C-alpha cells in the first residue's frame, strides 16, 4: 500500500520505476509502516530478523524516514545498529548526545507547515556543539519544499521529493 502523499520516498520511486540508479541497484529497501510511532528496540529487533533471512552487510545498514518516520529513524539510529541516518522533516528526534556515534543528515523545508524546520536546525546545531563534524551532522534546508500530492494543506512537507532524488545522499550513505 503506497499513499500518493509518500511521493518522493524510496519505496514509491522503486514501485514506479523512477528511482535514481544508486537506489535501484545498490540498496535493499525495507519500508515498514506504523500509525503509532517507532520504538528503537523494536526497529533493532526487526533488523536482526531481516539479517537472519537476507544477506545484508551489517556495516552498511542505514535508516531513514519522513515526518513521524524521520523521528523514528533518529531514535533507531541510537541503537548502534545503523551506519548512518537520513531524517527527512523529522517530527522530533533523539537527544543529540545519543546520536554522536552515527552520521546524521537531516533534510527539511523552511516552508513546512506541519513540522517546523527549527526541529532539524536545533538537532544539527546541538550535534555540532557537542563535537560532531560538518559531515557527521549535516542539514539541508529547502526554501520552498513541495507540498505532498493529495495533501494540499501540508505545504512544504514533501522535502522527501528533493531529498531522496539527490544522488549525493546515496553517495554519502555508501562512503
Coordinates of N, CA and C in Angstrom, one line a residue, residues 96-97 100 121-134 137:
X96 N 20.7 14.7 21.0 CA 21.9 14.9 20.2 C 23.0 14.0 20.7
X97 N 23.2 14.0 22.0 CA 24.4 13.3 22.5 C 24.3 11.8 22.3
X100 N 25.8 10.8 18.6 CA 27.1 11.2 18.2 C 27.9 10.0 17.6
X121 N 17.0 22.1 12.5 CA 18.0 23.0 12.8 C 18.6 22.9 14.2
X122 N 17.7 22.8 15.2 CA 18.2 22.6 16.6 C 19.0 21.3 16.8
X123 N 18.5 20.3 16.2 CA 19.2 19.0 16.3 C 20.6 19.1 15.8
X124 N 20.8 19.5 14.5 CA 22.1 19.6 13.9 C 23.0 20.6 14.6
X125 N 22.5 21.7 15.0 CA 23.3 22.7 15.8 C 23.8 22.1 17.1
X126 N 22.9 21.4 17.8 CA 23.3 20.7 19.0 C 24.3 19.7 18.8
X127 N 24.2 18.9 17.7 CA 25.3 17.9 17.4 C 26.6 18.6 17.1
X128 N 26.6 19.7 16.4 CA 27.8 20.4 16.1 C 28.4 20.9 17.5
X129 N 27.6 21.5 18.3 CA 28.1 22.0 19.6 C 28.7 20.9 20.5
X130 N 28.2 19.7 20.3 CA 28.7 18.5 21.1 C 29.9 17.9 20.4
X131 N 30.3 18.4 19.3 CA 31.6 18.0 18.7 C 31.4 17.2 17.4
X132 N 30.2 17.1 16.8 CA 30.1 16.4 15.5 C 30.7 17.3 14.4
X133 N 31.3 16.6 13.5 CA 31.9 17.3 12.3 C 30.8 17.7 11.4
X134 N 31.1 18.6 10.5 CA 30.1 19.0 9.5 C 29.6 17.8 8.6
X137 N 27.2 15.6 11.0 CA 25.9 16.2 11.3 C 25.6 17.2 10.2

